[in-house]
Tab-separated table of C-alpha atoms in Angstrom:
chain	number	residue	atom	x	y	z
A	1	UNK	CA	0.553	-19.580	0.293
A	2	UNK	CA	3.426	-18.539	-1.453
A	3	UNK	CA	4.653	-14.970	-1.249
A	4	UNK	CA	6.855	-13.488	-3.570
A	5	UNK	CA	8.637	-9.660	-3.018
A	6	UNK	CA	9.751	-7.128	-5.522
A	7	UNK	CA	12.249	-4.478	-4.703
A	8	UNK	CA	11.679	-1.330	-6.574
A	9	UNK	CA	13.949	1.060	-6.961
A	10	UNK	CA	13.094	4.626	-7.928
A	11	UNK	CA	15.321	7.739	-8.615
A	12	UNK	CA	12.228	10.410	-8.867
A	13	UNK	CA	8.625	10.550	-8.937
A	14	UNK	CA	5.672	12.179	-8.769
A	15	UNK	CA	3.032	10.126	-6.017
A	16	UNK	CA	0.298	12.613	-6.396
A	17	UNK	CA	-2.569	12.805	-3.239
A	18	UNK	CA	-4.783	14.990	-5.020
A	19	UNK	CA	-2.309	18.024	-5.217
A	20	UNK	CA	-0.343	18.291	-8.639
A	21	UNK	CA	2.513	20.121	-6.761
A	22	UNK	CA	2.846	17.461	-3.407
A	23	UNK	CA	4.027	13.869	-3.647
A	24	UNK	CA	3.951	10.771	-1.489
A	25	UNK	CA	6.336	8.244	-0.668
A	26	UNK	CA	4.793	5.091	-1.393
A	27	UNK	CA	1.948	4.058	-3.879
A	28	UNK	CA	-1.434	1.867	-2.748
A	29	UNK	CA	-2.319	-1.529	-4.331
A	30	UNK	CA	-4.825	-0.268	-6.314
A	31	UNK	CA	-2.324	2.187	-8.116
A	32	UNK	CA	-0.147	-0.742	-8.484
A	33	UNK	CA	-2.787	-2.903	-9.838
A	34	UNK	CA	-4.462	-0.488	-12.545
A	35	UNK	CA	-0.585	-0.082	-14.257
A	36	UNK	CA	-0.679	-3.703	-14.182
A	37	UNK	CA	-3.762	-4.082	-15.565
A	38	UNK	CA	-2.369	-1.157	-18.665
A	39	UNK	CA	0.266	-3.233	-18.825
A	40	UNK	CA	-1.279	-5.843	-19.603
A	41	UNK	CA	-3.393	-4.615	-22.356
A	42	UNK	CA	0.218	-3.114	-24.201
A	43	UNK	CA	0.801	-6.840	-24.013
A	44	UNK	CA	-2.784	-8.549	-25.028
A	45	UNK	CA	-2.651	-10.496	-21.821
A	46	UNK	CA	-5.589	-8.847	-20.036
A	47	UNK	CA	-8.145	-11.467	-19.787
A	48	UNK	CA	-5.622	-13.815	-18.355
A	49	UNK	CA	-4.478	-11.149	-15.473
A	50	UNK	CA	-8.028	-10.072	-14.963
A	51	UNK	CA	-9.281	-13.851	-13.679
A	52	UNK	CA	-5.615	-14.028	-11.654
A	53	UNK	CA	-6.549	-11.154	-9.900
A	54	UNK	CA	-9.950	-12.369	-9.639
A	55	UNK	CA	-9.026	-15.381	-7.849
A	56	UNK	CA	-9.306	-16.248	-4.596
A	57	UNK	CA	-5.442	-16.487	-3.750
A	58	UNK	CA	-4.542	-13.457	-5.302
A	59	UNK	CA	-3.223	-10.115	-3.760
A	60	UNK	CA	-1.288	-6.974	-3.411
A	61	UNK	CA	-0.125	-4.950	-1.053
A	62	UNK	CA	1.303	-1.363	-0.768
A	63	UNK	CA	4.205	-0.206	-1.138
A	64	UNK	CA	6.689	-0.132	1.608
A	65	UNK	CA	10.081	0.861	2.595
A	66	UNK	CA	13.039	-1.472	2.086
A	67	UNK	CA	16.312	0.064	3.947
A	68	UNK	CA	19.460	-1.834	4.107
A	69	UNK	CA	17.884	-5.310	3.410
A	70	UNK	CA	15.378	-4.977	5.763
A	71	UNK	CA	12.064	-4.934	4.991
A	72	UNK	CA	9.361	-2.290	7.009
A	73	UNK	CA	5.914	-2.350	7.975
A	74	UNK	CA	3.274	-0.160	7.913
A	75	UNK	CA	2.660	1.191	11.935
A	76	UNK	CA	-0.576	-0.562	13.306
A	77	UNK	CA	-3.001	1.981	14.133
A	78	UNK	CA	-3.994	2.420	17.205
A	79	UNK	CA	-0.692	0.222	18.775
A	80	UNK	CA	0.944	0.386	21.174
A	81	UNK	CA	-1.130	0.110	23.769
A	82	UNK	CA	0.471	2.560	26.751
A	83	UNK	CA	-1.211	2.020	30.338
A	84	UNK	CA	-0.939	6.086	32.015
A	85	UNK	CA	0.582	4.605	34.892
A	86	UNK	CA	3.434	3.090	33.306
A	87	UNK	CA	5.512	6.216	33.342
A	88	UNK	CA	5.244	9.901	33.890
A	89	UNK	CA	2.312	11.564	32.055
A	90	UNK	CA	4.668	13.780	30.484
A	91	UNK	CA	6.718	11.702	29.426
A	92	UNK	CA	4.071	9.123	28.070
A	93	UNK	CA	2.885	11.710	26.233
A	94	UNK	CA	5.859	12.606	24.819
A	95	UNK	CA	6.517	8.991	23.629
A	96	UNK	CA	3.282	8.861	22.127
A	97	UNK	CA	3.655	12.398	19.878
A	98	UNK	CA	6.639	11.101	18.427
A	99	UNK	CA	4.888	7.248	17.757
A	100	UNK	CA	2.329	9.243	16.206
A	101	UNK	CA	4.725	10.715	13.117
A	102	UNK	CA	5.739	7.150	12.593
A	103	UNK	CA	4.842	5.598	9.478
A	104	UNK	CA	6.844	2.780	9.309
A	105	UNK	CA	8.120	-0.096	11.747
A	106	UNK	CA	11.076	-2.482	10.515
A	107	UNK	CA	8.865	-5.992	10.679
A	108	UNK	CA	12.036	-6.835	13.420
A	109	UNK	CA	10.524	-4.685	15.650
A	110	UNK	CA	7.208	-4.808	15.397
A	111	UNK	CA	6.490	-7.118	18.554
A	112	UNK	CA	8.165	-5.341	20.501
A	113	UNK	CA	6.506	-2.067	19.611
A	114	UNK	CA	3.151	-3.069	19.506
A	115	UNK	CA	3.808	-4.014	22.927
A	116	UNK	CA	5.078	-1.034	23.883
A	117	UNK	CA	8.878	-2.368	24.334
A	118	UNK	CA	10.457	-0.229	21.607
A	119	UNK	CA	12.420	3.327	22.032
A	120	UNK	CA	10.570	5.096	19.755
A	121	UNK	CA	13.439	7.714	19.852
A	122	UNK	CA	15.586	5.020	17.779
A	123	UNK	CA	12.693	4.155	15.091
A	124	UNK	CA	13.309	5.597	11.677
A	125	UNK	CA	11.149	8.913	10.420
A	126	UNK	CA	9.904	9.210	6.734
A	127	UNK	CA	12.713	11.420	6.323
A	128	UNK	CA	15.456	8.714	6.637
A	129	UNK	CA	13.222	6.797	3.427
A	130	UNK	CA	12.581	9.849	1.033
A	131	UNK	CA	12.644	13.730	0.560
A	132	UNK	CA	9.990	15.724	-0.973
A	133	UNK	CA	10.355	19.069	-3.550
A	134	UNK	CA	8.997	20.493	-6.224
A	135	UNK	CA	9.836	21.441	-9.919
A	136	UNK	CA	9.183	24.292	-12.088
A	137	UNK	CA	8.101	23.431	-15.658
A	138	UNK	CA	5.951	25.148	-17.979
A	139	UNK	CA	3.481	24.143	-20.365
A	140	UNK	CA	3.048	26.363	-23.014
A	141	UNK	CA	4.249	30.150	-21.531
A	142	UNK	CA	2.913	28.832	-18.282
A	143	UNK	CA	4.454	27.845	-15.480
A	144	UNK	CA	3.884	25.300	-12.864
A	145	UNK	CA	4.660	23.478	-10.159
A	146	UNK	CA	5.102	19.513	-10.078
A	147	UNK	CA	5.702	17.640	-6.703
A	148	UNK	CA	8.221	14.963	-6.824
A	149	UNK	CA	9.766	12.022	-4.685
A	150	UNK	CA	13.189	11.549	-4.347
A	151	UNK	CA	13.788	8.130	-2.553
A	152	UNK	CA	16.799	6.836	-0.008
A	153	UNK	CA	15.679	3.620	-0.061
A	154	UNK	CA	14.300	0.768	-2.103
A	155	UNK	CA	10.277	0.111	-1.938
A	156	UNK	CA	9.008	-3.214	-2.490
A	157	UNK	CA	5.443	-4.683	-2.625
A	158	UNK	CA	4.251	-8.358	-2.174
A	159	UNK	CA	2.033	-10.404	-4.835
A	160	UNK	CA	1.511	-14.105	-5.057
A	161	UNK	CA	4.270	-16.443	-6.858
A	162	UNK	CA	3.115	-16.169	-10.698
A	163	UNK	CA	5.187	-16.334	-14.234
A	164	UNK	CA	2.890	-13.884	-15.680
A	165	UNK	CA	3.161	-11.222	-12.726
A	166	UNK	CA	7.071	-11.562	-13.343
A	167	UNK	CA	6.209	-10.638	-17.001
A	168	UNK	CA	4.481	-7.423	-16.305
A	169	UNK	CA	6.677	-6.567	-13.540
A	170	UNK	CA	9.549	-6.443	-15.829
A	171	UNK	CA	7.980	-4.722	-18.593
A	172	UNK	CA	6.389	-2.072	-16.186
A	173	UNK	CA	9.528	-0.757	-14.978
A	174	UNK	CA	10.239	0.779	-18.383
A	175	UNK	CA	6.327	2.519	-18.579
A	176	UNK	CA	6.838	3.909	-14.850
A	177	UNK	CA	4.050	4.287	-11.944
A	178	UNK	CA	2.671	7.658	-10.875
A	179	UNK	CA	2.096	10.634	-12.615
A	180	UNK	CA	4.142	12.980	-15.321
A	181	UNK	CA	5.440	9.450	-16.754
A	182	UNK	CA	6.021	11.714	-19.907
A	183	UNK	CA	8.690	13.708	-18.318
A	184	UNK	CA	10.391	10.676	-17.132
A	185	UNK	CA	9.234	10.362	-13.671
A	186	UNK	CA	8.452	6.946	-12.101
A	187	UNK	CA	10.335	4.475	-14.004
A	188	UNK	CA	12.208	1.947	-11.948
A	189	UNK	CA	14.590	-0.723	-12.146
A	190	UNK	CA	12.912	-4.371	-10.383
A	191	UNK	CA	14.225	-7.301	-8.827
A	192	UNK	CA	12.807	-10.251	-7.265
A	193	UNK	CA	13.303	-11.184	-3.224
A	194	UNK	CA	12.965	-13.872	-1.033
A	195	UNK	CA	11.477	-13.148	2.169
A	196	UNK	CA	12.146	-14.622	5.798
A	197	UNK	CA	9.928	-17.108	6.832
A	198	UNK	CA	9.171	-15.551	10.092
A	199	UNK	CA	7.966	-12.457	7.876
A	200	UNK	CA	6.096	-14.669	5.558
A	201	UNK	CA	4.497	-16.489	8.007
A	202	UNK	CA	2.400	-13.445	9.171
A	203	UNK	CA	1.067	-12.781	5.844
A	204	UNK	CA	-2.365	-13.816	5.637
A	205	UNK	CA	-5.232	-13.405	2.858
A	206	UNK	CA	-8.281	-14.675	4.893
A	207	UNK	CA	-7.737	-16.393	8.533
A	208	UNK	CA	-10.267	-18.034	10.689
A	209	UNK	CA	-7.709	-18.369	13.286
A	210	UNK	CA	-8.005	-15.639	16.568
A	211	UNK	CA	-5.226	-12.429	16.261
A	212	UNK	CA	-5.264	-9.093	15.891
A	213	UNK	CA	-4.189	-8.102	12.295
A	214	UNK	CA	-3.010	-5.368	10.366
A	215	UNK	CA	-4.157	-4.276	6.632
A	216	UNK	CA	-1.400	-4.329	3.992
A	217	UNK	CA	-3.227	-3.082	1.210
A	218	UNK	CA	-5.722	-0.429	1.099
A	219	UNK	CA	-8.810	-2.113	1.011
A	220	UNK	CA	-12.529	-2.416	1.972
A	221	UNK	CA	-14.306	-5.354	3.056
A	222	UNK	CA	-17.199	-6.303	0.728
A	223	UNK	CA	-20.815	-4.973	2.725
A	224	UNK	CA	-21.764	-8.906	3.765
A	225	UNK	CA	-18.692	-8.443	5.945
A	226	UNK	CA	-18.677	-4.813	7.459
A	227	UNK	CA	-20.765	-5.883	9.950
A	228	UNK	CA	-18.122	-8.387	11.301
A	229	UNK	CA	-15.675	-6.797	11.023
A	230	UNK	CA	-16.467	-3.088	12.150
A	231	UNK	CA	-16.932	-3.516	15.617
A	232	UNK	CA	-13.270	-4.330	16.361
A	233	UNK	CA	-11.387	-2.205	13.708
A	234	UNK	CA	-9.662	0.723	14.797
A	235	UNK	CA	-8.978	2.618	11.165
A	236	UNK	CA	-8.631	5.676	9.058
A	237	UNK	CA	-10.834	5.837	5.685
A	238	UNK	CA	-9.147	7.009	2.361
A	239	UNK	CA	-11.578	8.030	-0.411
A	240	UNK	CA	-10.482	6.662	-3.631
A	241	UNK	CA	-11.831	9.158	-6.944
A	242	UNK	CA	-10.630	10.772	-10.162
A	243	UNK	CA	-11.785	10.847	-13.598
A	244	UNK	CA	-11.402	8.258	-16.492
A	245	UNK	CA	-11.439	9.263	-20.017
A	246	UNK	CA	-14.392	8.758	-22.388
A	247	UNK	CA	-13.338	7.986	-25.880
A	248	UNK	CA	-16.750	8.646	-26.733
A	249	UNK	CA	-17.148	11.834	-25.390
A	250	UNK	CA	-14.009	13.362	-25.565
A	251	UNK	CA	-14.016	14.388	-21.933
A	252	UNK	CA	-12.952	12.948	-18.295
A	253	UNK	CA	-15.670	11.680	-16.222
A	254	UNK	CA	-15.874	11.150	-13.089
A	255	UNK	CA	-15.150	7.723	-11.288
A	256	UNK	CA	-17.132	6.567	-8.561
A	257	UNK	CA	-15.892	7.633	-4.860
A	258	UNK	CA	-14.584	4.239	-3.306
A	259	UNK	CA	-14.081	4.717	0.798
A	260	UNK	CA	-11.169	2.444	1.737
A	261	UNK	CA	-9.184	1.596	4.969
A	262	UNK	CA	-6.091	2.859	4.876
A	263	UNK	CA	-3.159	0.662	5.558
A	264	UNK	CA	-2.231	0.117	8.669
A	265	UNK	CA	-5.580	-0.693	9.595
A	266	UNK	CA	-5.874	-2.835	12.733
A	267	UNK	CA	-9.048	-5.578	13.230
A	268	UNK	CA	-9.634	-9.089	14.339
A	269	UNK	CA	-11.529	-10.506	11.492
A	270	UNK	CA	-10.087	-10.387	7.771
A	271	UNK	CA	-12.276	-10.055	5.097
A	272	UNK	CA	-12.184	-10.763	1.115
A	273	UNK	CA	-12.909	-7.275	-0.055
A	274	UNK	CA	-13.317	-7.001	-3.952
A	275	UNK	CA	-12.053	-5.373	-7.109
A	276	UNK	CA	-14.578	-3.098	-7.658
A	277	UNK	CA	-15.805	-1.474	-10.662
A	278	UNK	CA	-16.170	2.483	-10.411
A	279	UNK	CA	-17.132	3.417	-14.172
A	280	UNK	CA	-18.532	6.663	-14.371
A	281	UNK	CA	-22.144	6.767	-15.011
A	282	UNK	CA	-22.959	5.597	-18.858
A	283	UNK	CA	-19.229	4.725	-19.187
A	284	UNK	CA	-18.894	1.935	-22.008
A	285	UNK	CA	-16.294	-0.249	-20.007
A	286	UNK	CA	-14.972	-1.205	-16.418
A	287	UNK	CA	-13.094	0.688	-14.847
A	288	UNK	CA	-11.302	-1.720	-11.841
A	289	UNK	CA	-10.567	-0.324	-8.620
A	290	UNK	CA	-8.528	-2.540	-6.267
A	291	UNK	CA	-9.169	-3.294	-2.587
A	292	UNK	CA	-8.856	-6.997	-1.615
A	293	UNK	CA	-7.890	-7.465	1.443
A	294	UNK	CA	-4.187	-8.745	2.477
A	295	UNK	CA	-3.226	-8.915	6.373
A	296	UNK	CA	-0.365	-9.234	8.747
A	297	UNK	CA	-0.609	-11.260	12.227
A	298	UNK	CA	0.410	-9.310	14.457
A	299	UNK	CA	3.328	-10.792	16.181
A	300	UNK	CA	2.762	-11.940	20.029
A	301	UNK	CA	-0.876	-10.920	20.437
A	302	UNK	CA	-1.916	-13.783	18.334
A	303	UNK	CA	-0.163	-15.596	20.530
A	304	UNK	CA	-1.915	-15.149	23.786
A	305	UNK	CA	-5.157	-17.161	23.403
């Protein structure tokens, strides 16, 4: 399977989570995928990126840091692992408060903090990636607040090797991802990257093979797999909504809720998940949400067999 990166770099944007004056650092897949998809409609190459993205081999991930060349990780949840006895109670605790506001792990370190072997007091907090504020603007005589990303560091998001993903890569950097794209927010400037091959190694779409692994997209497995794959998952759910507009109606209808693993997500069976389609009810066209599964192997675990 061949992996390709893309470093992103943004100045400022607005991420919403539901909250027109908050933004996030870092977008989902399925974000990603539906400005790829408007993409390619501007450039009357949907059909063929629909049955790419359809395909078996296909995925995307989220969006993660990239600081000084090296590329981050989502933090596993429920990892590390801590016996009680291993240390003072206190100070166990303390270790695991400060794991806990984690978000990220450089991929370097991720055996050796899944294991429990890192100083967490020398991992990097969100605030070393981004900083978060918020604008005043005014629409008509009223004002508002906007929530915007400012960004430290590069982000960059893995996809398959494809000419046409390179196409609407490039041209997507001019159109922006995120919200208030109108006021100039969320355009970017994107370059290809090689990756290690002890990085790439780890990234999986579907494996048979025993290891614990990690989500790097949110995703859902499709419901002929839940029942594999629930029992071992230790996860957070993310409900996917909003409204698409009705050229018939005039109005903005509601999409259908989608419940999603968040990233991060740790398991021992992968699964295919889907693209889904969340129209609203009587809607005269698809609406796709993305959540096909892509995994890393955790490092060492996978190992002990």
């Amino acid at each position: 399977m061949e992996v390709q990166a893309y470093k992103l770099d943004f100045q400022t944007v607005h991420f919403g989570n539901g909250n027109l004056n908050e933004s996030i650092g870092s977008f989902n897949a399925s974000r990603l995928y539906s400005s790829l998809f408007l993409e390619s409609l501007k450039l009357n190459v949907d059909k063929e990126f629909l049955n790419l993205s359809k395909s078996a081999n296909f995925f995307l991930s989220d969006s993660f840091p990239l600081k000084d060349g090296e590329f981050y990780l989502p933090k596993p949840i429920g990892y590390p692992k801590i016996p009680l006895n291993s240390e003072s109670t206190r100070e166990t605790r303390r270790k695991a408060k400060k794991s806990k506001k984690l978000r990220y792990i450089k991929y370097t370190d991720m055996e050796d903090y899944v294991e429990g072997n890192c100083d967490v007091d020398k991992l990097d907090g969100t605030d070393s990636f981004f900083s978060k504020s918020t604008v005043v603007t005014k629409k008509g005589i009223d004002p508002y607040e906007v929530g915007i990303t400012n960004f430290k560091t590069s982000l960059y998001i893995l996809t398959i090797k494809h000419k046409l993903l390179d196409m609407l890569m490039n041209s997507l950097q001019y159109s922006g991802i995120g919200g208030k794209r109108s006021s100039g927010y969320g355009r970017f400037t994107v370059e290809k990257l090689d990756i290690p091959d002890e990085f790439s190694k780890n990234i999986v779409v579907n494996d048979s093979e025993y290891g614990v692994y990690m989500t790097l997209s949110t995703s859902i497995p499709n419901n002929d797999e839940l029942d594999s794959v629930l029992p071992t998952a230790e996860y957070l759910l993310e409900k996917s909504s909003g409204f698409a507009y009705s050229s018939t109606s005039r109005n903005l209808l509601r999409k259908q809720d989608l419940y999603k693993f968040a990233v991060g997500t740790t398991l021992t069976k992968t699964y295919n998940g889907n693209i889904f389609d969340v129209r609203p009810d009587g809607f005269s066209h698809p609406v796709w949400n993305y959540a096909k599964g892509l995994f890393y192997k955790l490092p060492l675990l996978d190992r002990r067999r």
